[in-house]
Short mmCIF file of C-alpha atoms in Angstrom, two decimals:
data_model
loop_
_atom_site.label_atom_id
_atom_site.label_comp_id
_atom_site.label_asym_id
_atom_site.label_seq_id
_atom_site.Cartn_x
_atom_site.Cartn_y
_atom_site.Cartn_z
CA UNK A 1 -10.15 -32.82 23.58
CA UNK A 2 -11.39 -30.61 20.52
CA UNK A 3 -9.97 -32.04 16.82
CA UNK A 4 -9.59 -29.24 14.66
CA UNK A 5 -9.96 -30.00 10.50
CA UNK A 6 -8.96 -27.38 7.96
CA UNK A 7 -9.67 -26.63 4.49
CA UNK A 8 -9.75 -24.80 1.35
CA UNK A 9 -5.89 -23.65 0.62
CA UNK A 10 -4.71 -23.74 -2.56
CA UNK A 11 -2.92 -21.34 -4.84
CA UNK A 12 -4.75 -18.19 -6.49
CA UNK A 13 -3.26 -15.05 -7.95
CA UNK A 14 -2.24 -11.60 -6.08
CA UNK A 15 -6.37 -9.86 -5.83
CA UNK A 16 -7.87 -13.20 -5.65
CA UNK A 17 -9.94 -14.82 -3.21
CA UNK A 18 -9.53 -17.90 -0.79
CA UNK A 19 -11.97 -19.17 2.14
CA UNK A 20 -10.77 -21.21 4.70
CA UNK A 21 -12.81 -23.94 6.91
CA UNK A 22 -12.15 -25.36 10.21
CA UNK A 23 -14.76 -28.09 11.51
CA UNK A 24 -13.95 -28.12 15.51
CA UNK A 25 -15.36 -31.27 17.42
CA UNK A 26 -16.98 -28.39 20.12
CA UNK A 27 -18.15 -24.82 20.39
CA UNK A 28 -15.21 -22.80 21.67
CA UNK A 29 -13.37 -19.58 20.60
CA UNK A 30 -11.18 -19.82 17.38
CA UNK A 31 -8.89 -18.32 15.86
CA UNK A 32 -6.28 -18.18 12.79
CA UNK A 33 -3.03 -17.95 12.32
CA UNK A 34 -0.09 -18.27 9.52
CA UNK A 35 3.31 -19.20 9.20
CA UNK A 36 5.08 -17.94 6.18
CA UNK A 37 8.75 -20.47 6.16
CA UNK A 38 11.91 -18.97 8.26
CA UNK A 39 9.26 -16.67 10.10
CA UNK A 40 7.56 -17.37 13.13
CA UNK A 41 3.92 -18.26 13.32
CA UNK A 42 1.34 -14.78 13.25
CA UNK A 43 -1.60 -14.30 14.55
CA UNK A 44 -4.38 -13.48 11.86
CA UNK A 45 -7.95 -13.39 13.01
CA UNK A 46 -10.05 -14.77 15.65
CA UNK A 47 -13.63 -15.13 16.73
CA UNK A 48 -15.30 -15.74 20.08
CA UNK A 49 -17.24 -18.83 20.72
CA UNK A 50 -20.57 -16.90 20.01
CA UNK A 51 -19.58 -15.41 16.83
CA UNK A 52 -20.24 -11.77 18.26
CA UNK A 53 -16.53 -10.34 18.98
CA UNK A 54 -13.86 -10.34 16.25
CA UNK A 55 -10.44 -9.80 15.77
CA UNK A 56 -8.26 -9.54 13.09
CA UNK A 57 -4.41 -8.09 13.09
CA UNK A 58 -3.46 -4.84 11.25
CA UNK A 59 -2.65 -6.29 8.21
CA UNK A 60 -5.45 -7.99 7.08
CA UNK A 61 -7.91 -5.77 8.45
CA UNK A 62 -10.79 -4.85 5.35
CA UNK A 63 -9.66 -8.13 3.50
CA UNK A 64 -10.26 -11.19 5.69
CA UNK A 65 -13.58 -11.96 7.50
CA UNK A 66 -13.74 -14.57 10.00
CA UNK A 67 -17.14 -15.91 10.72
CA UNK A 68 -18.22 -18.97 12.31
CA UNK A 69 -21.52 -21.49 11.89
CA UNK A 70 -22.06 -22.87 15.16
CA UNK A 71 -25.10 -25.17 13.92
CA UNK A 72 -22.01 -26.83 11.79
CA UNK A 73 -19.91 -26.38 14.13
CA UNK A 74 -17.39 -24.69 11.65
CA UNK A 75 -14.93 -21.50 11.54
CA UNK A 76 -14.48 -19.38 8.35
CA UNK A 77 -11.99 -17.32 6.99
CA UNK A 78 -12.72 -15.43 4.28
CA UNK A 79 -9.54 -13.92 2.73
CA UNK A 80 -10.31 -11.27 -0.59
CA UNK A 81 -7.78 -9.05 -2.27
CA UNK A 82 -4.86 -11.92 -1.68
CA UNK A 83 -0.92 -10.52 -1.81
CA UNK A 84 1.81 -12.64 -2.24
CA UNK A 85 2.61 -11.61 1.40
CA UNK A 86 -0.14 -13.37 2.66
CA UNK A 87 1.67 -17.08 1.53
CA UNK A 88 1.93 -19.15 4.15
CA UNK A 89 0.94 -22.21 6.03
CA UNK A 90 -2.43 -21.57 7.43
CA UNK A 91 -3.39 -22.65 11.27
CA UNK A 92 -6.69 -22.87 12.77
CA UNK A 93 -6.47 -23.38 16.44
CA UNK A 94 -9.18 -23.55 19.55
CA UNK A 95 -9.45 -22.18 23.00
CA UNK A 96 -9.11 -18.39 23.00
CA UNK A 97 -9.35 -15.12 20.96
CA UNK A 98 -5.50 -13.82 22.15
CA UNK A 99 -3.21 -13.04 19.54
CA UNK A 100 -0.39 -15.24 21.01
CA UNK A 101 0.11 -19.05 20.03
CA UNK A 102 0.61 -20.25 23.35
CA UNK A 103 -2.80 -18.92 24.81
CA UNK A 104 -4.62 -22.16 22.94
CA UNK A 105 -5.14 -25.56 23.30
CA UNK A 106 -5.60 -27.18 20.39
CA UNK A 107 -4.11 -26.88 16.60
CA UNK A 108 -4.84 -28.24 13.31
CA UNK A 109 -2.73 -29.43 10.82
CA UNK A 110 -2.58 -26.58 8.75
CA UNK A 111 -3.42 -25.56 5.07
CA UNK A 112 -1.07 -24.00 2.68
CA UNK A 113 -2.27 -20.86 0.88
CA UNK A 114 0.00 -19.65 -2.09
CA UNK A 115 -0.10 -16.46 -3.95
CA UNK A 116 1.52 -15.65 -7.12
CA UNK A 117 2.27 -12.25 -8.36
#
């Protein structure tokens, strides 16, 4: 059983900055996702359980970094340059680096990240 605990959403304006934490009860790949309401949840970043392959999708690529301290056991998700597209309920979940929700394990409870124009 890993517990996932997020952090660090809040509300910032369009070109602003945000970084997201997820403490993870074990070492195991990671990754990110978002769900934005009436859309279905999207795959953002990931990171394997070394830290030395990432992922990101198309759309964030250049903007978010996801990084990981394995000594703290934590995932990171660096988001810079923030659009109002990128609102949304933000997911950290554990157990693989695929871009599809049903390839992991294990979810948190989510983080909402809001930015205004």
């Amino acid at each position: 059983q890993v517990q996932l605990v997020e952090s660090g959403g809040g509300l910032v304006q369009a070109g602003g900055s945000l970084r997201l934490s997820c403490a993870a009860s074990g070492r195991t790949s990671m990754g990110w996702f978002r769900q934005a309401p009436g859309k279905e949840r999207e795959f953002v970043a990931a990171i394997n359980w070394s830290g030395g392959s990432t992922y990101y999708t198309g759309s964030v690529k250049g903007r978010f970094t996801i990084s990981r301290d394995n000594a703290k056991n934590t995932v990171y998700l660096q988001m810079n340059s923030l659009k109002p597209e990128d609102t949304a309920v933000y997911y950290c979940a554990a157990g693989s680096v695929a871009a599809t929700p049903a390839r992991y394990n294990y979810w948190g409870q989510g983080t909402q990240v809001t930015v205004s124009s």
